[in-house]
């Protein structure tokens, strides 16, 4: 039996000149993976940012694992259950290990345990040979993998990945795709905004389409 | 005029540890460092707040702070002189012509420099810094701290800049310090007032120290930047 991780009801988002989201209804089953497609500028990023509490919605309701969420006062506890990864992730100008440890630190994970988890995450992302390289000197693909590790290490209930393979050359894209593929074995719900055919074609991924401000199964 | 002889004597004074000369250098360093150490924390905090909190009149405050950057330091000196003079409202503190008076003047001069530089460093930060921190579970205050830490080189530049400004400042230090030998005479006031009395060697030596200080702090700033990474 599957339970609903995220449920959106009539989510709207309008700007003075434009109604971007016109009532998004959506239910994501726990531990499943979803790809969200849609034309450029249709609101995929905006929708994910609303869910992640980085942007306010104009209206609508959200439930997370059955609990109603007050979108006007986005709860801090929910922030710790899901994580949004930018299309072009920002890495702090410190070190790869520090970047991956950041969220664990925020959750009060003790140092020895943190180091263990960070080590695992570095291995998972295949960036072990890069740990002495300054984060901002990494290539786009390496940054993306570090950002994925930084998100996954938190064992979130929901991961929101914004076009994780866009702007990557074929090798980098392949490595990123391989990482995303491994997430299916984790107990995490994944929503990926993407135009990437290979992600869209992944057999375990359910397809959602955003068009004219609404989401439908594709 | 012979330049070689006073220059040679200048280095003789420096390297033999001439007490009067080193007393002057010490006064300069003491007043500048004390002033920056005292004023930097609140000024950086204020610059940061102005950058991240929007409130009515923010724009005007920013413009005002920027205008203060070119406020004549001798006028700062004049105002502090009047406040601290015996008949002034703060005259009872008996601070006029003490190193502490210079420190107060330096704090006033450094304040807008620190605020404006911090403000622009934080405003120049990538908005994703704050969002990334928040999305990774940082609370508001912690995410703010992370943002400030991300622009740490900009904040250090603010500190170095304000130090450079006060350490070479003449007008205010003369007015509220009075160039008293062994007490408030510092590098710029000594150069400005003693050279005309024929102290060429001392002037050259002090000028040399001032240049080394001003260049030195900037070099010191650029080292971690090169390694620790600007954008
Ligand atoms: N403040 C604003 N006022 C008006 N329109 C805005 C504002 N902010 C964003 N928009 C519009 O909302 C849309 C944002 O779309 P969003 O970035 O969510 O799309 P997307 O589906 O992620 O697109 P892409 O595939 O290009 O990433 C854009 O068309 C943008 O112009
Ligand atoms: Mg987008």
Short mmCIF file of C-alpha atoms and ligand atoms in Angstrom, two decimals:
data_model
loop_
_atom_site.label_atom_id
_atom_site.label_comp_id
_atom_site.label_asym_id
_atom_site.label_seq_id
_atom_site.Cartn_x
_atom_site.Cartn_y
_atom_site.Cartn_z
CA UNK A 1 0.00 0.00 0.00
CA UNK A 2 1.33 3.38 -0.86
CA UNK A 3 0.87 6.53 1.16
CA UNK A 4 0.73 10.05 -0.16
CA UNK A 5 3.89 12.03 0.53
CA UNK A 6 2.87 15.32 -0.97
CA UNK A 7 -0.56 16.56 -1.84
CA UNK A 8 -1.27 19.88 -3.50
CA UNK A 9 -4.74 21.31 -3.93
CA UNK A 10 -5.52 24.30 -6.15
CA UNK A 11 -2.10 25.88 -5.80
CA UNK A 12 -2.08 29.24 -7.58
CA UNK A 13 0.62 31.75 -8.24
CA UNK A 14 -0.02 35.07 -9.91
CA UNK A 15 2.14 38.00 -10.74
CA UNK A 16 0.66 41.43 -11.37
CA UNK A 17 0.61 40.87 -15.12
CA UNK A 18 0.31 37.12 -15.21
CA UNK A 19 -1.35 34.08 -13.68
CA UNK A 20 1.39 31.44 -13.74
CA UNK A 21 -0.15 28.58 -11.74
CA UNK A 22 -3.91 28.33 -12.01
CA UNK A 23 -4.78 25.62 -9.55
CA UNK A 24 -2.25 22.82 -9.41
CA UNK A 25 -3.59 19.56 -8.01
CA UNK A 26 -1.01 16.92 -7.38
CA UNK A 27 -0.43 13.80 -5.27
CA UNK A 28 2.97 12.19 -4.99
CA UNK A 29 3.10 8.65 -3.59
CA UNK A 30 5.75 8.05 -1.00
CA UNK A 31 9.07 6.67 -2.32
CA UNK A 32 8.05 7.05 -5.94
CA UNK A 33 9.86 9.12 -8.54
CA UNK A 34 8.24 11.71 -10.76
CA UNK A 35 9.37 13.79 -13.66
CA UNK A 36 7.67 17.11 -14.25
CA UNK A 37 7.76 18.32 -17.82
CA UNK A 38 6.50 21.51 -19.38
CA UNK A 39 7.58 24.33 -21.63
CA UNK A 40 10.15 26.89 -20.58
CA UNK A 41 8.59 29.41 -18.26
CA UNK A 42 5.50 27.33 -17.54
CA UNK A 43 6.21 27.38 -13.82
CA UNK A 44 8.03 24.15 -12.93
CA UNK A 45 10.70 25.91 -10.92
CA UNK A 46 8.13 28.14 -9.28
CA UNK A 47 6.01 25.16 -8.23
CA UNK A 48 8.98 23.37 -6.67
CA UNK A 49 10.07 26.51 -4.88
CA UNK A 50 6.61 26.92 -3.42
CA UNK A 51 6.66 23.34 -2.15
CA UNK A 52 10.14 23.92 -0.68
CA UNK A 53 9.04 27.10 1.10
CA UNK A 54 11.36 29.35 -0.89
CA UNK A 55 8.53 31.31 -2.44
CA UNK A 56 4.98 32.01 -1.30
CA UNK A 57 1.98 30.67 -3.18
CA UNK A 58 -0.90 32.98 -3.99
CA UNK A 59 -3.41 30.41 -2.86
CA UNK A 60 -4.15 26.74 -2.40
CA UNK A 61 -3.47 24.03 0.12
CA UNK A 62 -0.68 21.59 0.77
CA UNK A 63 -0.45 18.46 2.87
CA UNK A 64 2.76 16.65 3.62
CA UNK A 65 2.50 13.02 4.75
CA UNK A 66 -1.06 13.72 5.73
CA UNK A 67 -0.35 16.89 7.70
CA UNK A 68 -1.87 20.17 6.51
CA UNK A 69 0.79 22.80 5.89
CA UNK A 70 0.15 26.47 6.44
CA UNK A 71 1.78 27.89 3.33
CA UNK A 72 1.74 31.42 4.70
CA UNK A 73 3.81 30.35 7.68
CA UNK A 74 5.92 27.61 6.20
CA UNK A 75 6.98 25.37 9.10
CA UNK A 76 10.68 24.98 9.87
CA UNK A 77 10.12 21.30 10.58
CA UNK A 78 9.00 20.76 7.00
CA UNK A 79 12.17 22.40 5.71
CA UNK A 80 14.05 19.58 7.34
CA UNK A 81 11.98 16.92 5.59
CA UNK A 82 12.46 18.00 2.02
CA UNK A 83 15.17 19.64 0.02
CA UNK A 84 15.25 21.61 -3.21
CA UNK A 85 18.29 21.47 -5.52
CA UNK A 86 18.74 24.45 -7.82
CA UNK A 87 19.15 23.96 -11.54
CA UNK A 88 22.57 25.52 -11.12
CA UNK A 89 23.43 24.57 -7.58
CA UNK A 90 25.32 26.98 -5.38
CA UNK A 91 28.20 25.49 -3.44
CA UNK A 92 29.48 27.41 -0.43
CA UNK A 93 33.03 28.69 -0.83
CA UNK A 94 34.44 26.35 1.75
CA UNK A 95 35.09 22.71 0.87
CA UNK A 96 33.15 19.83 -0.63
CA UNK A 97 33.00 18.07 2.73
CA UNK A 98 31.77 21.21 4.47
CA UNK A 99 29.09 21.67 1.83
CA UNK A 100 27.81 18.14 2.32
CA UNK A 101 28.00 18.43 6.09
CA UNK A 102 26.09 21.72 6.20
CA UNK A 103 22.55 20.37 6.42
CA UNK A 104 23.61 17.68 8.90
CA UNK A 105 25.08 20.38 11.09
CA UNK A 106 21.79 22.28 10.92
CA UNK A 107 20.07 19.15 12.17
CA UNK A 108 22.45 18.80 15.08
CA UNK A 109 24.03 15.55 13.88
CA UNK A 110 27.12 14.95 16.05
CA UNK A 111 30.52 15.37 14.44
CA UNK A 112 31.67 11.75 14.28
CA UNK A 113 28.41 10.65 12.72
CA UNK A 114 28.53 13.60 10.36
CA UNK A 115 31.97 12.62 9.12
CA UNK A 116 30.80 9.09 8.50
CA UNK A 117 27.76 10.20 6.51
CA UNK A 118 29.75 12.80 4.57
CA UNK A 119 32.28 10.13 3.62
CA UNK A 120 29.51 7.88 2.35
CA UNK A 121 27.90 10.70 0.41
CA UNK A 122 31.22 11.67 -1.21
CA UNK A 123 31.70 8.08 -2.32
CA UNK A 124 28.12 7.89 -3.59
CA UNK A 125 28.57 11.01 -5.70
CA UNK A 126 31.95 9.81 -6.98
CA UNK A 127 33.74 12.99 -5.99
CA UNK A 128 36.31 11.41 -3.68
CA UNK A 129 39.18 12.43 -5.94
CA UNK A 130 38.02 16.07 -5.82
CA UNK A 131 37.89 16.70 -2.09
CA UNK A 132 40.90 19.04 -2.19
CA UNK A 133 39.45 21.11 -5.02
CA UNK A 134 37.70 24.34 -4.06
CA UNK A 135 33.95 23.97 -4.67
CA UNK A 136 33.68 26.94 -7.02
CA UNK A 137 36.42 25.51 -9.21
CA UNK A 138 34.42 22.35 -9.94
CA UNK A 139 32.79 21.77 -13.30
CA UNK A 140 29.03 22.04 -13.69
CA UNK A 141 28.58 18.28 -13.53
CA UNK A 142 30.76 17.93 -10.45
CA UNK A 143 28.87 20.74 -8.75
CA UNK A 144 25.60 19.02 -9.55
CA UNK A 145 26.84 15.75 -8.06
CA UNK A 146 28.06 17.46 -4.90
CA UNK A 147 24.70 19.21 -4.62
CA UNK A 148 22.89 15.89 -5.00
CA UNK A 149 25.11 14.36 -2.32
CA UNK A 150 24.49 17.38 -0.09
CA UNK A 151 20.75 16.80 -0.44
CA UNK A 152 20.72 13.01 -0.25
CA UNK A 153 22.90 12.85 2.85
CA UNK A 154 20.03 14.46 4.77
CA UNK A 155 17.80 11.45 4.06
CA UNK A 156 14.95 13.77 3.16
CA UNK A 157 11.43 12.50 2.65
CA UNK A 158 11.17 14.44 -0.61
CA UNK A 159 13.82 15.63 -3.04
CA UNK A 160 12.98 18.33 -5.56
CA UNK A 161 15.53 18.34 -8.38
CA UNK A 162 15.37 21.22 -10.81
CA UNK A 163 16.66 20.23 -14.24
CA UNK A 164 19.61 18.30 -12.83
CA UNK A 165 21.03 17.38 -16.23
CA UNK A 166 20.47 20.64 -18.08
CA UNK A 167 23.60 22.44 -19.30
CA UNK A 168 25.78 19.36 -18.77
CA UNK A 169 27.93 17.75 -21.43
CA UNK A 170 27.30 14.09 -22.21
CA UNK A 171 29.76 12.58 -19.72
CA UNK A 172 28.63 14.77 -16.86
CA UNK A 173 25.01 14.14 -17.78
CA UNK A 174 25.59 10.38 -17.77
CA UNK A 175 27.16 10.47 -14.31
CA UNK A 176 24.33 12.59 -12.96
CA UNK A 177 21.72 10.30 -14.52
CA UNK A 178 23.40 7.32 -12.88
CA UNK A 179 23.13 8.99 -9.48
CA UNK A 180 19.49 9.85 -9.99
CA UNK A 181 18.86 6.26 -11.01
CA UNK A 182 20.22 5.02 -7.65
CA UNK A 183 17.68 7.14 -5.77
CA UNK A 184 14.95 4.67 -6.71
CA UNK A 185 16.37 2.26 -4.14
CA UNK A 186 16.20 4.86 -1.40
CA UNK A 187 13.18 5.53 0.73
CA UNK A 188 12.69 8.97 -0.74
CA UNK A 189 10.10 10.59 -2.96
CA UNK A 190 11.74 12.33 -5.89
CA UNK A 191 10.33 15.00 -8.15
CA UNK A 192 12.49 16.05 -11.07
CA UNK A 193 11.70 18.97 -13.32
CA UNK A 194 13.31 18.08 -16.61
CA UNK A 195 13.27 18.09 -20.37
CA UNK A 196 15.80 15.25 -20.43
CA UNK A 197 14.45 12.44 -22.58
CA UNK A 198 16.36 9.83 -20.70
CA UNK A 199 14.86 10.88 -17.38
CA UNK A 200 11.42 11.03 -18.92
CA UNK A 201 11.92 7.53 -20.27
CA UNK A 202 13.10 5.98 -17.00
CA UNK A 203 10.78 3.04 -16.41
CA UNK A 204 10.24 3.62 -12.70
CA UNK A 205 9.48 7.31 -13.15
CA UNK A 206 5.94 8.63 -13.36
CA UNK A 207 5.35 11.48 -15.74
CA UNK A 208 3.62 14.72 -14.86
CA UNK A 209 3.05 17.58 -17.20
CA UNK A 210 2.58 21.25 -16.35
CA UNK A 211 0.68 23.21 -18.90
CA UNK A 212 -1.51 26.29 -18.76
CA UNK A 213 -0.95 26.49 -15.03
CA UNK A 214 -2.16 22.98 -14.22
CA UNK A 215 -0.51 19.61 -13.70
CA UNK A 216 -1.78 16.47 -15.36
CA UNK A 217 -0.50 12.92 -15.74
CA UNK A 218 1.35 12.62 -19.02
CA UNK B 1 68.51 69.91 -0.61
CA UNK B 2 70.30 66.70 0.19
CA UNK B 3 67.85 63.77 0.29
CA UNK B 4 70.32 60.99 0.72
CA UNK B 5 71.58 61.95 4.14
CA UNK B 6 68.16 62.29 5.85
CA UNK B 7 67.03 59.05 4.20
CA UNK B 8 70.05 57.23 5.55
CA UNK B 9 69.38 58.73 8.95
CA UNK B 10 65.71 57.74 8.67
CA UNK B 11 66.60 54.07 8.38
CA UNK B 12 69.17 54.48 11.14
CA UNK B 13 66.37 55.77 13.41
CA UNK B 14 64.04 52.96 12.40
CA UNK B 15 66.45 50.11 12.84
CA UNK B 16 68.13 51.33 16.00
CA UNK B 17 64.70 51.51 17.60
CA UNK B 18 64.65 55.25 18.23
CA UNK B 19 62.14 55.50 21.12
CA UNK B 20 60.48 58.75 20.01
CA UNK B 21 59.95 57.37 16.52
CA UNK B 22 58.61 54.03 17.66
CA UNK B 23 56.38 55.72 20.20
CA UNK B 24 54.77 57.59 17.30
CA UNK B 25 54.31 54.37 15.31
CA UNK B 26 52.87 52.64 18.36
CA UNK B 27 50.34 55.44 18.91
CA UNK B 28 49.18 55.18 15.30
CA UNK B 29 48.76 51.42 15.46
CA UNK B 30 47.13 51.46 18.87
CA UNK B 31 44.54 54.09 17.98
CA UNK B 32 43.72 52.62 14.56
CA UNK B 33 43.46 49.01 15.69
CA UNK B 34 41.49 49.87 18.81
CA UNK B 35 39.05 52.00 16.84
CA UNK B 36 38.49 49.34 14.17
CA UNK B 37 38.18 46.55 16.73
CA UNK B 38 35.52 48.52 18.61
CA UNK B 39 33.50 49.79 15.69
CA UNK B 40 33.75 46.92 13.18
CA UNK B 41 31.32 44.49 14.89
CA UNK B 42 28.38 46.94 15.16
CA UNK B 43 29.12 48.55 11.78
CA UNK B 44 29.34 45.22 9.95
CA UNK B 45 26.16 44.08 11.65
CA UNK B 46 24.38 47.27 10.62
CA UNK B 47 25.59 47.05 7.02
CA UNK B 48 24.39 43.48 6.93
CA UNK B 49 20.98 44.39 8.35
CA UNK B 50 20.49 47.23 5.89
CA UNK B 51 21.32 44.79 3.11
CA UNK B 52 18.85 42.07 4.07
CA UNK B 53 15.96 43.84 5.81
CA UNK B 54 13.78 46.09 3.73
CA UNK B 55 12.16 48.97 5.55
CA UNK B 56 10.85 52.38 4.56
CA UNK B 57 13.68 54.83 4.04
CA UNK B 58 16.28 52.18 3.33
CA UNK B 59 17.25 53.73 0.03
CA UNK B 60 17.73 57.11 1.68
CA UNK B 61 19.83 55.55 4.43
CA UNK B 62 22.10 53.89 1.86
CA UNK B 63 22.59 57.13 -0.03
CA UNK B 64 23.24 58.95 3.23
CA UNK B 65 25.86 56.38 4.31
CA UNK B 66 27.56 56.64 0.94
CA UNK B 67 27.63 60.42 1.25
CA UNK B 68 29.28 60.06 4.66
CA UNK B 69 32.20 58.34 2.96
CA UNK B 70 33.35 61.65 1.62
CA UNK B 71 32.60 63.59 4.78
CA UNK B 72 35.72 65.69 5.57
CA UNK B 73 37.57 64.12 8.45
CA UNK B 74 38.68 67.49 9.72
CA UNK B 75 35.02 68.34 10.28
CA UNK B 76 34.61 65.10 12.20
CA UNK B 77 37.52 66.37 14.26
CA UNK B 78 35.89 69.75 14.71
CA UNK B 79 32.63 68.28 15.96
CA UNK B 80 34.34 65.89 18.34
CA UNK B 81 36.58 68.75 19.53
CA UNK B 82 33.53 70.83 20.38
CA UNK B 83 31.84 67.93 22.13
CA UNK B 84 34.93 67.08 24.19
CA UNK B 85 36.21 70.60 24.88
CA UNK B 86 35.99 71.80 28.44
CA UNK B 87 32.81 73.76 27.88
CA UNK B 88 31.35 71.06 25.62
CA UNK B 89 28.62 68.62 26.65
CA UNK B 90 31.14 65.81 27.07
CA UNK B 91 33.88 68.00 28.51
CA UNK B 92 33.60 66.33 31.92
CA UNK B 93 35.09 63.17 30.41
CA UNK B 94 38.40 65.04 30.03
CA UNK B 95 39.19 63.15 26.86
CA UNK B 96 40.35 65.98 24.63
CA UNK B 97 43.99 65.56 23.54
CA UNK B 98 44.14 61.92 24.62
CA UNK B 99 44.57 58.80 22.46
CA UNK B 100 40.98 57.93 23.37
CA UNK B 101 39.77 61.09 21.65
CA UNK B 102 41.60 60.00 18.50
CA UNK B 103 40.03 56.56 18.81
CA UNK B 104 36.57 58.12 18.98
CA UNK B 105 37.32 60.19 15.89
CA UNK B 106 38.63 57.14 14.03
CA UNK B 107 35.52 55.18 14.95
CA UNK B 108 33.34 57.90 13.49
CA UNK B 109 35.44 58.00 10.30
CA UNK B 110 35.58 54.21 9.94
CA UNK B 111 31.89 53.64 10.63
CA UNK B 112 30.40 54.56 7.22
CA UNK B 113 33.26 52.83 5.40
CA UNK B 114 32.50 49.57 7.20
CA UNK B 115 28.74 49.91 6.78
CA UNK B 116 28.83 50.74 3.07
CA UNK B 117 31.42 48.10 2.14
CA UNK B 118 29.64 45.39 4.11
CA UNK B 119 26.32 46.44 2.64
CA UNK B 120 27.56 46.18 -0.91
CA UNK B 121 29.35 42.89 -0.24
CA UNK B 122 26.16 41.34 1.13
CA UNK B 123 24.00 42.83 -1.62
CA UNK B 124 26.44 41.39 -4.13
CA UNK B 125 26.05 37.91 -2.66
CA UNK B 126 24.33 35.34 -4.83
CA UNK B 127 20.68 35.02 -3.73
CA UNK B 128 21.11 31.26 -3.96
CA UNK B 129 23.37 31.38 -0.87
CA UNK B 130 20.47 32.21 1.39
CA UNK B 131 18.08 29.86 -0.42
CA UNK B 132 20.54 26.99 -0.34
CA UNK B 133 21.12 27.45 3.36
CA UNK B 134 17.38 27.64 4.02
CA UNK B 135 16.64 24.60 1.88
CA UNK B 136 19.31 22.62 3.71
CA UNK B 137 17.52 23.38 6.95
CA UNK B 138 19.18 26.52 8.29
CA UNK B 139 16.95 28.82 10.26
CA UNK B 140 16.73 32.46 9.23
CA UNK B 141 19.47 33.75 11.51
CA UNK B 142 21.80 30.90 10.66
CA UNK B 143 21.21 31.39 6.93
CA UNK B 144 22.03 35.07 7.42
CA UNK B 145 25.28 34.13 9.13
CA UNK B 146 26.10 31.76 6.27
CA UNK B 147 25.55 34.58 3.79
CA UNK B 148 27.85 36.89 5.74
CA UNK B 149 30.45 34.13 5.85
CA UNK B 150 30.18 33.63 2.09
CA UNK B 151 31.11 37.27 1.55
CA UNK B 152 33.83 37.20 4.20
CA UNK B 153 36.43 38.57 1.78
CA UNK B 154 34.23 41.56 1.11
CA UNK B 155 33.85 42.11 4.84
CA UNK B 156 37.61 41.79 5.30
CA UNK B 157 38.07 44.33 2.52
CA UNK B 158 35.78 46.65 4.47
CA UNK B 159 37.91 46.25 7.58
CA UNK B 160 41.19 46.73 5.69
CA UNK B 161 39.84 49.75 3.88
CA UNK B 162 38.66 51.41 7.06
CA UNK B 163 42.01 50.71 8.70
CA UNK B 164 43.82 52.24 5.74
CA UNK B 165 41.63 55.28 5.95
CA UNK B 166 42.12 56.02 9.65
CA UNK B 167 45.80 55.14 9.88
CA UNK B 168 46.69 57.79 7.33
CA UNK B 169 44.16 60.39 8.46
CA UNK B 170 45.58 63.76 9.56
CA UNK B 171 42.86 66.35 10.17
CA UNK B 172 40.84 64.72 12.90
CA UNK B 173 43.89 63.34 14.72
CA UNK B 174 45.47 66.77 14.90
CA UNK B 175 42.29 68.46 16.12
CA UNK B 176 41.29 66.07 18.88
CA UNK B 177 44.73 64.60 19.62
CA UNK B 178 46.79 67.76 19.50
CA UNK B 179 50.02 66.08 18.32
CA UNK B 180 51.36 65.83 21.87
CA UNK B 181 54.78 64.15 21.88
CA UNK B 182 54.75 60.81 23.62
CA UNK B 183 50.98 60.79 23.95
CA UNK B 184 48.94 61.60 20.85
CA UNK B 185 51.58 62.29 18.21
CA UNK B 186 51.02 59.68 15.54
CA UNK B 187 52.48 59.02 12.11
CA UNK B 188 50.46 61.43 9.98
CA UNK B 189 50.40 64.26 12.52
CA UNK B 190 54.14 63.91 13.09
CA UNK B 191 54.84 64.04 9.36
CA UNK B 192 52.51 66.98 8.86
CA UNK B 193 53.67 69.08 11.79
CA UNK B 194 57.26 68.05 12.54
CA UNK B 195 58.70 68.05 9.04
CA UNK B 196 58.35 71.82 8.83
CA UNK B 197 60.53 72.01 11.94
CA UNK B 198 63.33 70.31 10.04
CA UNK B 199 62.67 66.71 11.06
CA UNK B 200 63.21 65.33 7.59
CA UNK B 201 64.69 62.01 8.62
CA UNK B 202 61.81 61.28 10.97
CA UNK B 203 59.33 62.29 8.28
CA UNK B 204 60.92 59.93 5.76
CA UNK B 205 61.05 57.07 8.23
CA UNK B 206 57.42 57.54 9.21
CA UNK B 207 56.31 57.95 5.62
CA UNK B 208 58.03 54.68 4.85
CA UNK B 209 56.27 52.91 7.74
CA UNK B 210 52.91 54.31 6.69
CA UNK B 211 53.33 53.03 3.15
CA UNK B 212 54.40 49.61 4.41
CA UNK B 213 51.33 49.50 6.68
CA UNK B 214 48.92 50.57 3.98
CA UNK B 215 50.33 48.19 1.38
CA UNK B 216 50.89 45.44 3.90
CA UNK B 217 47.26 45.12 4.98
CA UNK B 218 46.14 44.97 1.38
CA UNK B 219 48.66 42.28 0.53
CA UNK B 220 47.64 40.37 3.64
CA UNK B 221 44.05 40.56 2.43
CA UNK B 222 44.81 39.30 -1.06
CA UNK B 223 46.63 36.16 0.10
CA UNK B 224 43.63 34.26 1.50
CA UNK B 225 41.55 35.56 -1.40
CA UNK B 226 43.79 33.89 -3.92
CA UNK B 227 43.64 30.57 -2.13
CA UNK B 228 40.35 30.56 -0.28
CA UNK B 229 38.59 31.68 -3.36
CA UNK B 230 36.69 34.67 -4.49
CA UNK B 231 33.91 34.01 -6.96
N1 LIG C 1 7.94 38.72 -10.44
C1 LIG C 1 7.47 38.22 -11.60
N2 LIG C 1 6.58 38.90 -12.35
C2 LIG C 1 6.11 38.39 -13.49
N3 LIG C 1 6.46 37.20 -13.99
C3 LIG C 1 7.33 36.48 -13.28
C4 LIG C 1 7.89 36.93 -12.05
N4 LIG C 1 8.73 35.99 -11.60
C5 LIG C 1 8.69 35.00 -12.49
N5 LIG C 1 7.87 35.29 -13.50
C6 LIG C 1 7.57 34.47 -14.66
O1 LIG C 1 7.18 33.22 -14.22
C7 LIG C 1 7.78 32.25 -15.03
C8 LIG C 1 8.66 31.46 -14.13
O2 LIG C 1 8.65 30.21 -14.59
P1 LIG C 1 9.57 29.09 -14.00
O3 LIG C 1 10.94 29.55 -13.84
O4 LIG C 1 8.89 28.52 -12.83
O5 LIG C 1 9.45 28.19 -15.26
P2 LIG C 1 10.10 26.83 -15.60
O6 LIG C 1 9.01 25.96 -16.01
O7 LIG C 1 10.97 26.42 -14.49
O8 LIG C 1 10.94 27.23 -16.86
P3 LIG C 1 12.34 26.62 -17.37
O9 LIG C 1 11.98 25.35 -18.09
O10 LIG C 1 12.83 27.66 -18.30
O11 LIG C 1 13.19 26.43 -16.17
C9 LIG C 1 8.56 32.95 -16.10
O12 LIG C 1 7.85 33.03 -17.27
C10 LIG C 1 8.77 34.31 -15.51
O13 LIG C 1 8.82 35.27 -16.50
MG1 LIG C 2 12.99 26.17 -14.26
#
